[in-house]
Amino acid sequence: MCPGNQEVLLNIMLNFRTTYVSKSGQVVYDPRSICVHYATTWFFVDLIAALPFDLLYAFNINVYFGVHLLKTVRLLRLLRLLQKLDRYSQYSAVVLTLLMSMFALIAHWMACIWYFIGQKEIEANDLSTWEIGK
């Protein structure tokens, strides 16, 4: 199992024991209430994020486009982080770090799209006919 998946599984176990603030503003310590709250809010998202999609490729299993969409569910975990960062938004360093992180994330997505376009171009054309640097 990948170290990243182990981290997500550990996170799931910890979230079943982590207190939360109720709608009335009270911190909930009751283990049963914590489990029910987590199971009805973020558990499903975390469970999908923990699925080892890389093993599908390792065992040469045909992967359909829908499986690739499931991988994007991992991005929903960022919403939880943004909810927690909201209370620190008055600090300029936090806002600057958040903006730089968002810029890096968007740059990464653009690089992935650029790579995907290049791969499709290579698959569609014969590389021996390309004239590079002439």
XYZ file of N, CA and C in Angstrom, residues 22-79:
174
model
N -20.486 21.637 17.473
C -21.861 21.486 17.005
C -22.385 22.818 16.474
N -23.572 22.764 15.887
C -24.180 23.985 15.348
C -24.484 25.008 16.442
N -24.671 24.525 17.660
C -24.939 25.444 18.768
C -23.668 26.046 19.352
N -22.508 25.620 18.829
C -21.242 26.183 19.283
C -20.577 25.401 20.405
N -21.149 24.271 20.783
C -20.600 23.452 21.852
C -19.645 22.401 21.271
N -18.551 22.131 21.984
C -17.621 21.081 21.575
C -18.201 19.738 22.004
N -18.305 18.811 21.054
C -18.896 17.500 21.319
C -17.780 16.517 21.642
N -17.846 15.881 22.826
C -16.847 14.926 23.296
C -17.347 13.478 23.269
N -18.638 13.277 23.135
C -19.228 11.942 23.179
C -18.750 11.113 21.982
N -18.065 9.968 22.217
C -17.520 9.175 21.107
C -18.570 8.713 20.105
N -19.758 8.349 20.589
C -20.807 7.894 19.668
C -21.268 9.033 18.764
N -21.461 10.204 19.327
C -21.878 11.366 18.532
C -20.797 11.752 17.523
N -19.536 11.628 17.928
C -18.430 11.944 17.017
C -18.432 10.994 15.836
N -18.616 9.694 16.110
C -18.644 8.697 15.033
C -19.802 8.937 14.078
N -20.970 9.202 14.623
C -22.144 9.447 13.777
C -21.942 10.704 12.943
N -21.409 11.752 13.560
C -21.182 12.999 12.829
C -20.198 12.799 11.684
N -19.085 12.128 11.942
C -18.074 11.904 10.900
C -18.607 10.988 9.804
N -19.336 9.951 10.193
C -19.880 9.013 9.204
C -20.893 9.683 8.290
N -21.572 10.707 8.775
C -22.581 11.380 7.952
C -22.045 12.613 7.231
N -20.790 12.978 7.478
C -20.258 14.173 6.801
C -19.118 13.817 5.849
N -17.899 13.609 6.362
C -16.714 13.478 5.514
C -16.230 12.048 5.309
N -16.851 11.061 5.943
C -16.338 9.696 5.866
C -16.334 9.154 4.431
N -17.414 9.362 3.695
C -17.509 8.830 2.339
C -16.433 9.431 1.438
N -16.213 10.733 1.561
C -15.177 11.396 0.768
C -13.800 10.844 1.124
N -13.537 10.683 2.406
C -12.244 10.148 2.839
C -12.055 8.702 2.404
N -13.137 7.927 2.415
C -13.046 6.528 2.003
C -12.690 6.414 0.516
N -13.309 7.221 -0.317
C -12.982 7.203 -1.752
C -11.552 7.691 -1.967
N -11.127 8.667 -1.180
C -9.757 9.172 -1.309
C -8.732 8.108 -0.927
N -9.134 7.150 -0.083
C -8.211 6.113 0.362
C -8.113 4.944 -0.611
N -8.984 4.869 -1.594
C -8.935 3.751 -2.544
C -7.618 3.788 -3.317
N -6.947 2.653 -3.423
C -5.641 2.607 -4.114
C -5.808 2.492 -5.634
N -6.059 3.611 -6.289
C -6.265 3.616 -7.737
C -5.016 3.176 -8.489
N -3.847 3.393 -7.917
C -2.605 3.019 -8.589
C -2.479 1.507 -8.764
N -3.111 0.742 -7.885
C -3.057 -0.715 -8.024
C -3.792 -1.188 -9.277
N -4.802 -0.445 -9.703
C -5.497 -0.804 -10.943
C -4.542 -0.773 -12.121
N -3.677 0.227 -12.139
C -2.698 0.336 -13.222
C -1.596 -0.713 -13.073
N -1.218 -1.011 -11.841
C -0.141 -1.975 -11.608
C -0.512 -3.376 -12.078
N -1.785 -3.727 -11.959
C -2.233 -5.057 -12.363
C -2.861 -5.061 -13.761
N -2.632 -3.997 -14.532
C -3.119 -3.880 -15.912
C -4.626 -4.110 -16.029
N -5.364 -3.572 -15.095
C -6.822 -3.653 -15.141
C -7.321 -2.492 -15.989
N -8.247 -2.781 -16.904
C -8.797 -1.722 -17.749
C -9.529 -0.712 -16.876
N -9.151 0.533 -17.033
C -9.727 1.609 -16.226
C -10.592 2.473 -17.134
N -11.822 2.644 -16.722
C -12.747 3.470 -17.481
C -12.655 4.909 -16.998
N -13.221 5.816 -17.783
C -13.121 7.239 -17.495
C -13.744 7.577 -16.138
N -14.787 6.850 -15.740
C -15.451 7.119 -14.467
C -14.532 6.946 -13.276
N -13.576 6.031 -13.372
C -12.631 5.816 -12.281
C -11.736 7.041 -12.124
N -11.368 7.652 -13.251
C -10.554 8.869 -13.181
C -11.328 9.994 -12.496
N -12.629 10.044 -12.698
C -13.437 11.069 -12.031
C -13.491 10.831 -10.522
N -13.467 9.567 -10.110
C -13.468 9.280 -8.674
C -12.206 9.808 -8.000
N -11.110 9.842 -8.743
C -9.872 10.366 -8.156
C -9.998 11.846 -7.820
N -10.844 12.566 -8.541
C -11.010 13.993 -8.262
C -11.764 14.240 -6.962
N -12.424 13.202 -6.435
C -13.117 13.353 -5.151
C -12.117 13.715 -4.060
N -10.855 13.316 -4.250
C -9.818 13.656 -3.272
C -9.701 15.168 -3.092
N -10.030 15.912 -4.135
C -9.930 17.368 -4.040
C -10.964 17.946 -3.079
N -12.046 17.207 -2.839
C -13.046 17.696 -1.893
C -12.472 17.813 -0.481
N -11.406 17.065 -0.230
C -10.776 17.160 1.087
C -10.186 18.561 1.292
N -9.884 19.261 0.190
C -9.385 20.627 0.310
C -10.446 21.555 0.879
N -11.724 21.246 0.624
C -12.792 22.075 1.172
C -12.762 22.080 2.697
